[in-house]
Amino acid sequence: MPEPPRSDADVPRFTAELGLPGLVDVHVHFLPERMLRKVWAYFDQAETHYGRPWPIQYRTPEPERVATLEELGVLHYAPLVYPHKPGMARWLTEWVGEFAKATPAAVRTATLFPEPDVADYLGAAVEAGARAVKVHVQVGSFDPRDDLLRPAWGLLAEAGVPAIVHCGHGPIRGKHTGLDIIAEVLKEHPQLPIVLAHAGMPDFAEALDLVQSFENVHLDTTMVGTDFSLEIAPLPPDWPERLVDVADRVVLGTDFPNIPYPYHEQIAAVAGWAAADDRLGAGFLRSVLYEAPARLLGVGDERVPPADDTHAWNRNEPGPCRR
């Protein structure tokens, strides 16, 4: 186990000592400039919304943010967009498609909203090569069980394209948040690939139960276990132990650039889980930081040397999602 990174500049050293070519991050945000400024303005009022400050760590122009991810060694990432009202999802999906075309490390993504044409624009995005779909139940304030979304969920299940779904109650409860609600969607579409954003924060135990109940459900690490989040969403005491059985379905996510701390703190948090249980260790880190998210997004043609401590869960073969 290498020493966890102590700064952003130290992240490439850490990944190199793990034998990785870099990182794959399934949960970053790039948005049209006007929309991003509104998001940042919302976080500037975080004490009103959340009862605590939320200083944006990477409040820089778009080219600089792209360069920062490159300097961190993030080889591939999913730029996520999300609407808060009808009529936005189509043009956001088109915008992020153009962003991915112009940004080599970015994979194509899409988003959705319960509206009559959702299957049309989502189907077009999947046909064009979208590798992940952002679903923000909290911000969108919609019910994921809405009849208008049934064809969209079916389309994603058939295509094997993962939906990265913010459906937990954190950081604040929404009208339709709750893992019990997304569980109903999964019961109707049991093969649907879903990534529970923020590992279902704060309902981590329930999120782990869903991963064990549905073979295509993953957890992303976004903000989980960082000092900032532990104050409001502490992890179960047996968190590393419980990760052992689902270790190949935990994937790196960070929420860059909208995090109130440096990027390396997320990597260090995951390293802490790996060190806490001998059944995890460096093999788990290689899986979370590169292998599992690369499998999920269908990327990662860089050569990764075989590990000496490969565990039974540390698979390199393609997973259940579309390739």
PDB file of C-alpha atoms in Angstrom:
ATOM      1  CA  MET A   1       0.000   0.000   0.000  1.00  0.00           C
ATOM      2  CA  PRO A   2       1.534   3.305  -1.029  1.00  0.00           C
ATOM      3  CA  GLU A   3       1.223   6.318   1.248  1.00  0.00           C
ATOM      4  CA  PRO A   4      -2.001   8.231   0.469  1.00  0.00           C
ATOM      5  CA  PRO A   5      -1.543  11.448  -1.513  1.00  0.00           C
ATOM      6  CA  ARG A   6      -0.886  14.526   0.613  1.00  0.00           C
ATOM      7  CA  SER A   7      -1.718  17.074  -2.093  1.00  0.00           C
ATOM      8  CA  ASP A   8      -3.181  17.221  -5.570  1.00  0.00           C
ATOM      9  CA  ALA A   9       0.338  17.311  -6.984  1.00  0.00           C
ATOM     10  CA  ASP A  10       1.031  14.025  -5.163  1.00  0.00           C
ATOM     11  CA  VAL A  11      -1.856  12.106  -6.775  1.00  0.00           C
ATOM     12  CA  PRO A  12       0.117  10.965  -9.864  1.00  0.00           C
ATOM     13  CA  ARG A  13       2.835   9.548  -7.567  1.00  0.00           C
ATOM     14  CA  PHE A  14       0.174   7.579  -5.682  1.00  0.00           C
ATOM     15  CA  THR A  15      -1.437   6.103  -8.796  1.00  0.00           C
ATOM     16  CA  ALA A  16       1.958   5.243 -10.281  1.00  0.00           C
ATOM     17  CA  GLU A  17       2.960   3.364  -7.134  1.00  0.00           C
ATOM     18  CA  LEU A  18      -0.283   1.395  -7.453  1.00  0.00           C
ATOM     19  CA  GLY A  19       0.766   0.419 -10.978  1.00  0.00           C
ATOM     20  CA  LEU A  20      -2.042   2.438 -12.559  1.00  0.00           C
ATOM     21  CA  PRO A  21      -1.751   4.664 -15.642  1.00  0.00           C
ATOM     22  CA  GLY A  22      -4.077   7.194 -13.986  1.00  0.00           C
ATOM     23  CA  LEU A  23      -7.651   7.606 -12.757  1.00  0.00           C
ATOM     24  CA  VAL A  24     -11.145   7.163 -14.181  1.00  0.00           C
ATOM     25  CA  ASP A  25     -13.748   9.438 -12.548  1.00  0.00           C
ATOM     26  CA  VAL A  26     -17.437   8.741 -13.212  1.00  0.00           C
ATOM     27  CA  HIS A  27     -18.776  11.854 -11.462  1.00  0.00           C
ATOM     28  CA  VAL A  28     -17.492  15.285 -12.466  1.00  0.00           C
ATOM     29  CA  HIS A  29     -19.489  18.296 -13.609  1.00  0.00           C
ATOM     30  CA  PHE A  30     -19.117  20.515 -16.632  1.00  0.00           C
ATOM     31  CA  LEU A  31     -22.023  22.797 -17.521  1.00  0.00           C
ATOM     32  CA  PRO A  32     -22.772  25.689 -19.857  1.00  0.00           C
ATOM     33  CA  GLU A  33     -21.121  28.783 -18.410  1.00  0.00           C
ATOM     34  CA  ARG A  34     -24.320  30.635 -17.461  1.00  0.00           C
ATOM     35  CA  MET A  35     -25.728  27.576 -15.742  1.00  0.00           C
ATOM     36  CA  LEU A  36     -22.479  26.840 -13.909  1.00  0.00           C
ATOM     37  CA  ARG A  37     -22.349  30.369 -12.530  1.00  0.00           C
ATOM     38  CA  LYS A  38     -25.858  29.907 -11.145  1.00  0.00           C
ATOM     39  CA  VAL A  39     -24.787  26.622  -9.527  1.00  0.00           C
ATOM     40  CA  TRP A  40     -21.790  28.327  -7.956  1.00  0.00           C
ATOM     41  CA  ALA A  41     -23.995  31.186  -6.757  1.00  0.00           C
ATOM     42  CA  TYR A  42     -26.206  28.591  -5.040  1.00  0.00           C
ATOM     43  CA  PHE A  43     -23.199  27.120  -3.250  1.00  0.00           C
ATOM     44  CA  ASP A  44     -22.131  30.629  -2.249  1.00  0.00           C
ATOM     45  CA  GLN A  45     -25.348  30.671  -0.187  1.00  0.00           C
ATOM     46  CA  ALA A  46     -24.674  27.229   1.281  1.00  0.00           C
ATOM     47  CA  GLU A  47     -25.027  28.439   4.852  1.00  0.00           C
ATOM     48  CA  THR A  48     -28.641  29.318   4.028  1.00  0.00           C
ATOM     49  CA  HIS A  49     -29.303  26.071   2.147  1.00  0.00           C
ATOM     50  CA  TYR A  50     -27.217  23.588   4.138  1.00  0.00           C
ATOM     51  CA  GLY A  51     -26.343  25.383   7.354  1.00  0.00           C
ATOM     52  CA  ARG A  52     -22.613  25.428   6.607  1.00  0.00           C
ATOM     53  CA  PRO A  53     -20.212  27.051   4.109  1.00  0.00           C
ATOM     54  CA  TRP A  54     -19.377  25.268   0.840  1.00  0.00           C
ATOM     55  CA  PRO A  55     -16.454  27.073  -0.810  1.00  0.00           C
ATOM     56  CA  ILE A  56     -15.926  25.879  -4.385  1.00  0.00           C
ATOM     57  CA  GLN A  57     -12.363  24.541  -4.566  1.00  0.00           C
ATOM     58  CA  TYR A  58     -11.917  24.733  -8.345  1.00  0.00           C
ATOM     59  CA  ARG A  59     -13.685  27.940  -9.364  1.00  0.00           C
ATOM     60  CA  THR A  60     -11.654  28.449 -12.530  1.00  0.00           C
ATOM     61  CA  PRO A  61     -12.358  28.892 -16.257  1.00  0.00           C
ATOM     62  CA  GLU A  62     -13.317  25.750 -18.170  1.00  0.00           C
ATOM     63  CA  PRO A  63      -9.949  25.254 -19.941  1.00  0.00           C
ATOM     64  CA  GLU A  64      -8.177  25.467 -16.585  1.00  0.00           C
ATOM     65  CA  ARG A  65     -10.533  22.907 -15.047  1.00  0.00           C
ATOM     66  CA  VAL A  66      -9.850  20.521 -17.931  1.00  0.00           C
ATOM     67  CA  ALA A  67      -6.117  21.071 -17.401  1.00  0.00           C
ATOM     68  CA  THR A  68      -6.441  20.441 -13.658  1.00  0.00           C
ATOM     69  CA  LEU A  69      -7.975  17.015 -14.268  1.00  0.00           C
ATOM     70  CA  GLU A  70      -5.167  16.233 -16.692  1.00  0.00           C
ATOM     71  CA  GLU A  71      -2.560  17.259 -14.106  1.00  0.00           C
ATOM     72  CA  LEU A  72      -4.255  15.002 -11.537  1.00  0.00           C
ATOM     73  CA  GLY A  73      -3.877  12.104 -13.963  1.00  0.00           C
ATOM     74  CA  VAL A  74      -7.595  11.660 -14.661  1.00  0.00           C
ATOM     75  CA  LEU A  75      -7.460   9.818 -17.981  1.00  0.00           C
ATOM     76  CA  HIS A  76     -11.209   9.503 -18.529  1.00  0.00           C
ATOM     77  CA  TYR A  77     -14.169  11.153 -16.869  1.00  0.00           C
ATOM     78  CA  ALA A  78     -17.937  11.442 -17.215  1.00  0.00           C
ATOM     79  CA  PRO A  79     -18.972  15.128 -17.435  1.00  0.00           C
ATOM     80  CA  LEU A  80     -22.423  15.187 -15.854  1.00  0.00           C
ATOM     81  CA  VAL A  81     -25.209  17.675 -16.604  1.00  0.00           C
ATOM     82  CA  TYR A  82     -28.672  17.822 -15.071  1.00  0.00           C
ATOM     83  CA  PRO A  83     -31.900  19.810 -15.571  1.00  0.00           C
ATOM     84  CA  HIS A  84     -34.140  21.346 -12.932  1.00  0.00           C
ATOM     85  CA  LYS A  85     -37.232  21.793 -15.093  1.00  0.00           C
ATOM     86  CA  PRO A  86     -38.846  20.425 -18.279  1.00  0.00           C
ATOM     87  CA  GLY A  87     -37.323  21.402 -21.601  1.00  0.00           C
ATOM     88  CA  MET A  88     -33.731  21.529 -20.379  1.00  0.00           C
ATOM     89  CA  ALA A  89     -32.594  17.919 -20.687  1.00  0.00           C
ATOM     90  CA  ARG A  90     -32.506  17.806 -24.492  1.00  0.00           C
ATOM     91  CA  TRP A  91     -30.300  20.872 -24.955  1.00  0.00           C
ATOM     92  CA  LEU A  92     -28.080  19.940 -22.008  1.00  0.00           C
ATOM     93  CA  THR A  93     -27.580  16.508 -23.560  1.00  0.00           C
ATOM     94  CA  GLU A  94     -26.676  18.158 -26.855  1.00  0.00           C
ATOM     95  CA  TRP A  95     -24.323  20.593 -25.108  1.00  0.00           C
ATOM     96  CA  VAL A  96     -22.441  17.892 -23.205  1.00  0.00           C
ATOM     97  CA  GLY A  97     -22.170  15.836 -26.387  1.00  0.00           C
ATOM     98  CA  GLU A  98     -20.345  18.726 -28.033  1.00  0.00           C
ATOM     99  CA  PHE A  99     -18.190  19.191 -24.939  1.00  0.00           C
ATOM    100  CA  ALA A 100     -17.145  15.522 -25.059  1.00  0.00           C
ATOM    101  CA  LYS A 101     -16.318  15.783 -28.759  1.00  0.00           C
ATOM    102  CA  ALA A 102     -13.968  18.673 -28.037  1.00  0.00           C
ATOM    103  CA  THR A 103     -12.428  17.183 -24.871  1.00  0.00           C
ATOM    104  CA  PRO A 104     -10.490  13.935 -25.420  1.00  0.00           C
ATOM    105  CA  ALA A 105     -10.633  12.726 -21.788  1.00  0.00           C
ATOM    106  CA  ALA A 106     -14.400  13.281 -21.492  1.00  0.00           C
ATOM    107  CA  VAL A 107     -16.787  10.483 -22.408  1.00  0.00           C
ATOM    108  CA  ARG A 108     -20.136  11.341 -23.931  1.00  0.00           C
ATOM    109  CA  THR A 109     -22.979  11.552 -21.401  1.00  0.00           C
ATOM    110  CA  ALA A 110     -26.639  12.541 -21.332  1.00  0.00           C
ATOM    111  CA  THR A 111     -29.356  13.479 -18.878  1.00  0.00           C
ATOM    112  CA  LEU A 112     -33.120  13.113 -18.626  1.00  0.00           C
ATOM    113  CA  PHE A 113     -36.326  14.530 -17.195  1.00  0.00           C
ATOM    114  CA  PRO A 114     -39.854  13.069 -17.110  1.00  0.00           C
ATOM    115  CA  GLU A 115     -41.314  14.595 -20.274  1.00  0.00           C
ATOM    116  CA  PRO A 116     -42.990  13.211 -23.405  1.00  0.00           C
ATOM    117  CA  ASP A 117     -39.889  13.314 -25.624  1.00  0.00           C
ATOM    118  CA  VAL A 118     -37.445  11.815 -23.115  1.00  0.00           C
ATOM    119  CA  ALA A 119     -37.035   8.535 -25.000  1.00  0.00           C
ATOM    120  CA  ASP A 120     -36.401  10.423 -28.247  1.00  0.00           C
ATOM    121  CA  TYR A 121     -33.471  12.563 -27.105  1.00  0.00           C
ATOM    122  CA  LEU A 122     -32.122   9.878 -24.792  1.00  0.00           C
ATOM    123  CA  GLY A 123     -32.275   7.264 -27.538  1.00  0.00           C
ATOM    124  CA  ALA A 124     -30.467   9.613 -29.912  1.00  0.00           C
ATOM    125  CA  ALA A 125     -27.756  10.219 -27.313  1.00  0.00           C
ATOM    126  CA  VAL A 126     -27.267   6.490 -26.683  1.00  0.00           C
ATOM    127  CA  GLU A 127     -27.135   5.878 -30.423  1.00  0.00           C
ATOM    128  CA  ALA A 128     -24.483   8.615 -30.674  1.00  0.00           C
ATOM    129  CA  GLY A 129     -22.358   6.873 -28.039  1.00  0.00           C
ATOM    130  CA  ALA A 130     -23.432   8.179 -24.619  1.00  0.00           C
ATOM    131  CA  ARG A 131     -21.758   6.055 -21.943  1.00  0.00           C
ATOM    132  CA  ALA A 132     -23.560   7.374 -18.852  1.00  0.00           C
ATOM    133  CA  VAL A 133     -26.716   9.311 -18.004  1.00  0.00           C
ATOM    134  CA  LYS A 134     -27.010  11.712 -15.082  1.00  0.00           C
ATOM    135  CA  VAL A 135     -30.293  11.582 -13.161  1.00  0.00           C
ATOM    136  CA  HIS A 136     -30.618  14.165 -10.374  1.00  0.00           C
ATOM    137  CA  VAL A 137     -33.799  13.351  -8.476  1.00  0.00           C
ATOM    138  CA  GLN A 138     -33.093  15.959  -5.809  1.00  0.00           C
ATOM    139  CA  VAL A 139     -32.431  18.963  -8.062  1.00  0.00           C
ATOM    140  CA  GLY A 140     -35.031  17.935 -10.635  1.00  0.00           C
ATOM    141  CA  SER A 141     -37.611  17.315  -7.910  1.00  0.00           C
ATOM    142  CA  PHE A 142     -39.250  14.530  -9.933  1.00  0.00           C
ATOM    143  CA  ASP A 143     -40.390  11.035  -9.102  1.00  0.00           C
ATOM    144  CA  PRO A 144     -38.173   8.425 -10.823  1.00  0.00           C
ATOM    145  CA  ARG A 145     -41.256   6.156 -10.917  1.00  0.00           C
ATOM    146  CA  ASP A 146     -43.056   8.638 -13.193  1.00  0.00           C
ATOM    147  CA  ASP A 147     -44.773   6.829 -16.073  1.00  0.00           C
ATOM    148  CA  LEU A 148     -43.035   9.163 -18.522  1.00  0.00           C
ATOM    149  CA  LEU A 149     -39.686   7.665 -17.485  1.00  0.00           C
ATOM    150  CA  ARG A 150     -40.625   4.006 -18.026  1.00  0.00           C
ATOM    151  CA  PRO A 151     -39.442   3.940 -21.655  1.00  0.00           C
ATOM    152  CA  ALA A 152     -36.226   5.734 -20.682  1.00  0.00           C
ATOM    153  CA  TRP A 153     -35.385   3.222 -17.951  1.00  0.00           C
ATOM    154  CA  GLY A 154     -36.205   0.378 -20.334  1.00  0.00           C
ATOM    155  CA  LEU A 155     -34.002   1.882 -23.026  1.00  0.00           C
ATOM    156  CA  LEU A 156     -31.032   2.183 -20.658  1.00  0.00           C
ATOM    157  CA  ALA A 157     -31.549  -1.328 -19.308  1.00  0.00           C
ATOM    158  CA  GLU A 158     -31.576  -2.774 -22.809  1.00  0.00           C
ATOM    159  CA  ALA A 159     -28.576  -0.744 -23.965  1.00  0.00           C
ATOM    160  CA  GLY A 160     -26.612  -1.406 -20.754  1.00  0.00           C
ATOM    161  CA  VAL A 161     -25.845   2.305 -20.286  1.00  0.00           C
ATOM    162  CA  PRO A 162     -25.464   3.201 -16.594  1.00  0.00           C
ATOM    163  CA  ALA A 163     -27.570   5.910 -14.978  1.00  0.00           C
ATOM    164  CA  ILE A 164     -25.680   7.857 -12.317  1.00  0.00           C
ATOM    165  CA  VAL A 165     -28.548   8.671  -9.977  1.00  0.00           C
ATOM    166  CA  HIS A 166     -28.544  11.159  -7.116  1.00  0.00           C
ATOM    167  CA  CYS A 167     -31.451   9.720  -5.185  1.00  0.00           C
ATOM    168  CA  GLY A 168     -30.283   9.791  -1.557  1.00  0.00           C
ATOM    169  CA  HIS A 169     -31.429  12.295   1.038  1.00  0.00           C
ATOM    170  CA  GLY A 170     -28.042  14.032   1.243  1.00  0.00           C
ATOM    171  CA  PRO A 171     -27.100  16.829   1.520  1.00  0.00           C
ATOM    172  CA  ILE A 172     -30.781  17.766   2.005  1.00  0.00           C
ATOM    173  CA  ARG A 173     -33.935  15.715   1.605  1.00  0.00           C
ATOM    174  CA  GLY A 174     -35.848  16.207  -1.650  1.00  0.00           C
ATOM    175  CA  LYS A 175     -39.473  15.665  -2.499  1.00  0.00           C
ATOM    176  CA  HIS A 176     -38.764  12.309  -4.157  1.00  0.00           C
ATOM    177  CA  THR A 177     -35.399  11.278  -2.702  1.00  0.00           C
ATOM    178  CA  GLY A 178     -34.938   7.998  -0.865  1.00  0.00           C
ATOM    179  CA  LEU A 179     -33.404   4.660  -1.772  1.00  0.00           C
ATOM    180  CA  ASP A 180     -36.766   2.961  -1.280  1.00  0.00           C
ATOM    181  CA  ILE A 181     -38.072   4.890  -4.301  1.00  0.00           C
ATOM    182  CA  ILE A 182     -35.224   3.982  -6.646  1.00  0.00           C
ATOM    183  CA  ALA A 183     -35.562   0.393  -5.407  1.00  0.00           C
ATOM    184  CA  GLU A 184     -39.053   0.337  -6.943  1.00  0.00           C
ATOM    185  CA  VAL A 185     -37.554   1.353 -10.302  1.00  0.00           C
ATOM    186  CA  LEU A 186     -35.013  -1.446  -9.991  1.00  0.00           C
ATOM    187  CA  LYS A 187     -37.702  -3.993  -9.196  1.00  0.00           C
ATOM    188  CA  GLU A 188     -39.419  -3.041 -12.452  1.00  0.00           C
ATOM    189  CA  HIS A 189     -36.132  -2.965 -14.397  1.00  0.00           C
ATOM    190  CA  PRO A 190     -33.847  -5.399 -12.522  1.00  0.00           C
ATOM    191  CA  GLN A 191     -31.112  -5.320 -15.204  1.00  0.00           C
ATOM    192  CA  LEU A 192     -30.892  -1.526 -15.207  1.00  0.00           C
ATOM    193  CA  PRO A 193     -27.290  -0.402 -14.576  1.00  0.00           C
ATOM    194  CA  ILE A 194     -27.470   2.238 -11.843  1.00  0.00           C
ATOM    195  CA  VAL A 195     -24.698   4.023  -9.994  1.00  0.00           C
ATOM    196  CA  LEU A 196     -25.888   5.312  -6.641  1.00  0.00           C
ATOM    197  CA  ALA A 197     -24.240   8.728  -6.519  1.00  0.00           C
ATOM    198  CA  HIS A 198     -22.555   9.591  -3.223  1.00  0.00           C
ATOM    199  CA  ALA A 199     -23.067   5.906  -2.280  1.00  0.00           C
ATOM    200  CA  GLY A 200     -26.664   6.805  -1.383  1.00  0.00           C
ATOM    201  CA  MET A 201     -25.556   9.312   1.254  1.00  0.00           C
ATOM    202  CA  PRO A 202     -26.524   9.333   4.089  1.00  0.00           C
ATOM    203  CA  ASP A 203     -28.234   5.924   3.846  1.00  0.00           C
ATOM    204  CA  PHE A 204     -25.072   3.939   3.219  1.00  0.00           C
ATOM    205  CA  ALA A 205     -26.317   0.644   4.659  1.00  0.00           C
ATOM    206  CA  GLU A 206     -29.432   0.695   2.465  1.00  0.00           C
ATOM    207  CA  ALA A 207     -27.264   1.487  -0.580  1.00  0.00           C
ATOM    208  CA  LEU A 208     -25.076  -1.536   0.116  1.00  0.00           C
ATOM    209  CA  ASP A 209     -28.202  -3.670   0.371  1.00  0.00           C
ATOM    210  CA  LEU A 210     -29.288  -2.519  -3.103  1.00  0.00           C
ATOM    211  CA  VAL A 211     -25.867  -3.376  -4.549  1.00  0.00           C
ATOM    212  CA  GLN A 212     -26.165  -6.872  -3.127  1.00  0.00           C
ATOM    213  CA  SER A 213     -29.744  -7.262  -4.368  1.00  0.00           C
ATOM    214  CA  PHE A 214     -29.225  -6.099  -7.990  1.00  0.00           C
ATOM    215  CA  GLU A 215     -26.227  -7.256  -9.994  1.00  0.00           C
ATOM    216  CA  ASN A 216     -25.889  -4.057 -12.058  1.00  0.00           C
ATOM    217  CA  VAL A 217     -26.008  -1.547  -9.195  1.00  0.00           C
ATOM    218  CA  HIS A 218     -22.799   0.288  -8.286  1.00  0.00           C
ATOM    219  CA  LEU A 219     -21.772   2.862  -5.690  1.00  0.00           C
ATOM    220  CA  ASP A 220     -19.699   5.921  -6.489  1.00  0.00           C
ATOM    221  CA  THR A 221     -17.414   7.436  -3.902  1.00  0.00           C
ATOM    222  CA  THR A 222     -18.407  11.056  -4.494  1.00  0.00           C
ATOM    223  CA  MET A 223     -17.706  13.065  -1.318  1.00  0.00           C
ATOM    224  CA  VAL A 224     -18.022   9.882   0.792  1.00  0.00           C
ATOM    225  CA  GLY A 225     -15.665   9.599   3.741  1.00  0.00           C
ATOM    226  CA  THR A 226     -14.066  13.035   3.370  1.00  0.00           C
ATOM    227  CA  ASP A 227     -13.761  15.129   6.517  1.00  0.00           C
ATOM    228  CA  PHE A 228     -16.330  17.577   5.138  1.00  0.00           C
ATOM    229  CA  SER A 229     -18.954  14.858   4.628  1.00  0.00           C
ATOM    230  CA  LEU A 230     -18.230  12.809   7.732  1.00  0.00           C
ATOM    231  CA  GLU A 231     -19.501  15.695   9.846  1.00  0.00           C
ATOM    232  CA  ILE A 232     -22.988  15.376   8.327  1.00  0.00           C
ATOM    233  CA  ALA A 233     -23.002  11.790   7.015  1.00  0.00           C
ATOM    234  CA  PRO A 234     -20.801   9.471   9.093  1.00  0.00           C
ATOM    235  CA  LEU A 235     -20.021   6.089   7.620  1.00  0.00           C
ATOM    236  CA  PRO A 236     -21.085   2.875   9.369  1.00  0.00           C
ATOM    237  CA  PRO A 237     -18.318   1.560  11.649  1.00  0.00           C
ATOM    238  CA  ASP A 238     -18.081  -1.608   9.550  1.00  0.00           C
ATOM    239  CA  TRP A 239     -17.954   0.239   6.207  1.00  0.00           C
ATOM    240  CA  PRO A 240     -14.655  -1.304   4.940  1.00  0.00           C
ATOM    241  CA  GLU A 241     -15.792  -4.772   6.025  1.00  0.00           C
ATOM    242  CA  ARG A 242     -19.089  -4.385   4.176  1.00  0.00           C
ATOM    243  CA  LEU A 243     -17.318  -3.226   1.021  1.00  0.00           C
ATOM    244  CA  VAL A 244     -15.493  -6.544   0.668  1.00  0.00           C
ATOM    245  CA  ASP A 245     -18.488  -8.361  -0.831  1.00  0.00           C
ATOM    246  CA  VAL A 246     -19.267  -5.576  -3.350  1.00  0.00           C
ATOM    247  CA  ALA A 247     -15.760  -4.285  -3.950  1.00  0.00           C
ATOM    248  CA  ASP A 248     -15.812  -4.646  -7.736  1.00  0.00           C
ATOM    249  CA  ARG A 249     -18.883  -2.379  -7.922  1.00  0.00           C
ATOM    250  CA  VAL A 250     -17.420   0.627  -6.133  1.00  0.00           C
ATOM    251  CA  VAL A 251     -16.242   3.311  -8.577  1.00  0.00           C
ATOM    252  CA  LEU A 252     -14.410   6.599  -8.197  1.00  0.00           C
ATOM    253  CA  GLY A 253     -16.525   9.747  -8.233  1.00  0.00           C
ATOM    254  CA  THR A 254     -15.544  13.161  -6.879  1.00  0.00           C
ATOM    255  CA  ASP A 255     -17.977  15.993  -7.824  1.00  0.00           C
ATOM    256  CA  PHE A 256     -15.087  18.022  -9.261  1.00  0.00           C
ATOM    257  CA  PRO A 257     -15.049  21.039  -9.520  1.00  0.00           C
ATOM    258  CA  ASN A 258     -17.828  21.778  -7.018  1.00  0.00           C
ATOM    259  CA  ILE A 259     -16.138  20.313  -3.949  1.00  0.00           C
ATOM    260  CA  PRO A 260     -15.196  22.335  -0.849  1.00  0.00           C
ATOM    261  CA  TYR A 261     -11.793  20.640  -0.450  1.00  0.00           C
ATOM    262  CA  PRO A 262      -8.904  19.480  -2.675  1.00  0.00           C
ATOM    263  CA  TYR A 263      -9.405  16.503  -5.007  1.00  0.00           C
ATOM    264  CA  HIS A 264      -6.740  14.418  -3.292  1.00  0.00           C
ATOM    265  CA  GLU A 265      -8.830  14.188  -0.115  1.00  0.00           C
ATOM    266  CA  GLN A 266     -11.289  11.879  -1.907  1.00  0.00           C
ATOM    267  CA  ILE A 267      -8.460   9.612  -3.027  1.00  0.00           C
ATOM    268  CA  ALA A 268      -7.049   9.558   0.505  1.00  0.00           C
ATOM    269  CA  ALA A 269     -10.463   8.627   1.925  1.00  0.00           C
ATOM    270  CA  VAL A 270     -10.701   5.595  -0.381  1.00  0.00           C
ATOM    271  CA  ALA A 271      -7.143   4.654   0.548  1.00  0.00           C
ATOM    272  CA  GLY A 272      -8.204   4.705   4.190  1.00  0.00           C
ATOM    273  CA  TRP A 273     -10.946   2.153   3.523  1.00  0.00           C
ATOM    274  CA  ALA A 274      -8.484  -0.077   1.667  1.00  0.00           C
ATOM    275  CA  ALA A 275      -6.030   0.046   4.560  1.00  0.00           C
ATOM    276  CA  ALA A 276      -8.707  -0.748   7.138  1.00  0.00           C
ATOM    277  CA  ASP A 277      -9.378  -4.310   5.929  1.00  0.00           C
ATOM    278  CA  ASP A 278      -6.718  -6.725   4.697  1.00  0.00           C
ATOM    279  CA  ARG A 279      -9.202  -8.182   2.206  1.00  0.00           C
ATOM    280  CA  LEU A 280      -9.266  -4.836   0.361  1.00  0.00           C
ATOM    281  CA  GLY A 281      -5.773  -3.380   0.180  1.00  0.00           C
ATOM    282  CA  ALA A 282      -4.026  -2.202  -2.978  1.00  0.00           C
ATOM    283  CA  GLY A 283      -6.137  -4.457  -5.204  1.00  0.00           C
ATOM    284  CA  PHE A 284      -9.278  -2.643  -4.082  1.00  0.00           C
ATOM    285  CA  LEU A 285      -7.662   0.710  -4.807  1.00  0.00           C
ATOM    286  CA  ARG A 286      -6.721  -0.347  -8.328  1.00  0.00           C
ATOM    287  CA  SER A 287     -10.271  -1.493  -8.890  1.00  0.00           C
ATOM    288  CA  VAL A 288     -12.007   1.626  -7.519  1.00  0.00           C
ATOM    289  CA  LEU A 289      -9.667   4.189  -9.035  1.00  0.00           C
ATOM    290  CA  TYR A 290      -9.326   2.712 -12.493  1.00  0.00           C
ATOM    291  CA  GLU A 291     -10.485  -0.798 -13.346  1.00  0.00           C
ATOM    292  CA  ALA A 292     -14.131  -0.760 -12.196  1.00  0.00           C
ATOM    293  CA  PRO A 293     -14.987   2.732 -13.512  1.00  0.00           C
ATOM    294  CA  ALA A 294     -13.189   1.982 -16.789  1.00  0.00           C
ATOM    295  CA  ARG A 295     -15.287  -1.175 -17.138  1.00  0.00           C
ATOM    296  CA  LEU A 296     -18.467   0.727 -16.319  1.00  0.00           C
ATOM    297  CA  LEU A 297     -17.835   3.472 -18.885  1.00  0.00           C
ATOM    298  CA  GLY A 298     -16.318   1.183 -21.509  1.00  0.00           C
ATOM    299  CA  VAL A 299     -12.991   3.037 -21.595  1.00  0.00           C
ATOM    300  CA  GLY A 300      -9.440   2.353 -20.502  1.00  0.00           C
ATOM    301  CA  ASP A 301      -7.326   0.986 -23.313  1.00  0.00           C
ATOM    302  CA  GLU A 302      -4.165   1.876 -21.389  1.00  0.00           C
ATOM    303  CA  ARG A 303      -2.091  -1.117 -20.385  1.00  0.00           C
ATOM    304  CA  VAL A 304      -2.387  -2.002 -16.695  1.00  0.00           C
ATOM    305  CA  PRO A 305       0.213  -4.468 -15.413  1.00  0.00           C
ATOM    306  CA  PRO A 306      -1.249  -7.462 -13.562  1.00  0.00           C
ATOM    307  CA  ALA A 307      -1.303  -7.079  -9.796  1.00  0.00           C
ATOM    308  CA  ASP A 308       0.416  -9.516  -7.475  1.00  0.00           C
ATOM    309  CA  ASP A 309      -2.466  -9.347  -5.003  1.00  0.00           C
ATOM    310  CA  THR A 310      -5.423  -9.896  -7.323  1.00  0.00           C
ATOM    311  CA  HIS A 311      -8.524 -10.829  -5.339  1.00  0.00           C
ATOM    312  CA  ALA A 312     -11.426 -12.907  -6.563  1.00  0.00           C
ATOM    313  CA  TRP A 313     -13.537  -9.756  -6.904  1.00  0.00           C
ATOM    314  CA  ASN A 314     -10.858  -7.833  -8.795  1.00  0.00           C
ATOM    315  CA  ARG A 315     -11.979  -8.798 -12.267  1.00  0.00           C
ATOM    316  CA  ASN A 316     -10.652  -7.421 -15.537  1.00  0.00           C
ATOM    317  CA  GLU A 317     -13.277  -8.951 -17.803  1.00  0.00           C
ATOM    318  CA  PRO A 318     -16.127  -6.717 -19.076  1.00  0.00           C
ATOM    319  CA  GLY A 319     -18.974  -6.235 -16.645  1.00  0.00           C
ATOM    320  CA  PRO A 320     -22.703  -6.381 -17.355  1.00  0.00           C
ATOM    321  CA  CYS A 321     -22.879  -2.959 -18.992  1.00  0.00           C
ATOM    322  CA  ARG A 322     -22.743  -2.300 -22.726  1.00  0.00           C
ATOM    323  CA  ARG A 323     -19.370  -2.249 -24.440  1.00  0.00           C
TER     324      ARG A 323
END
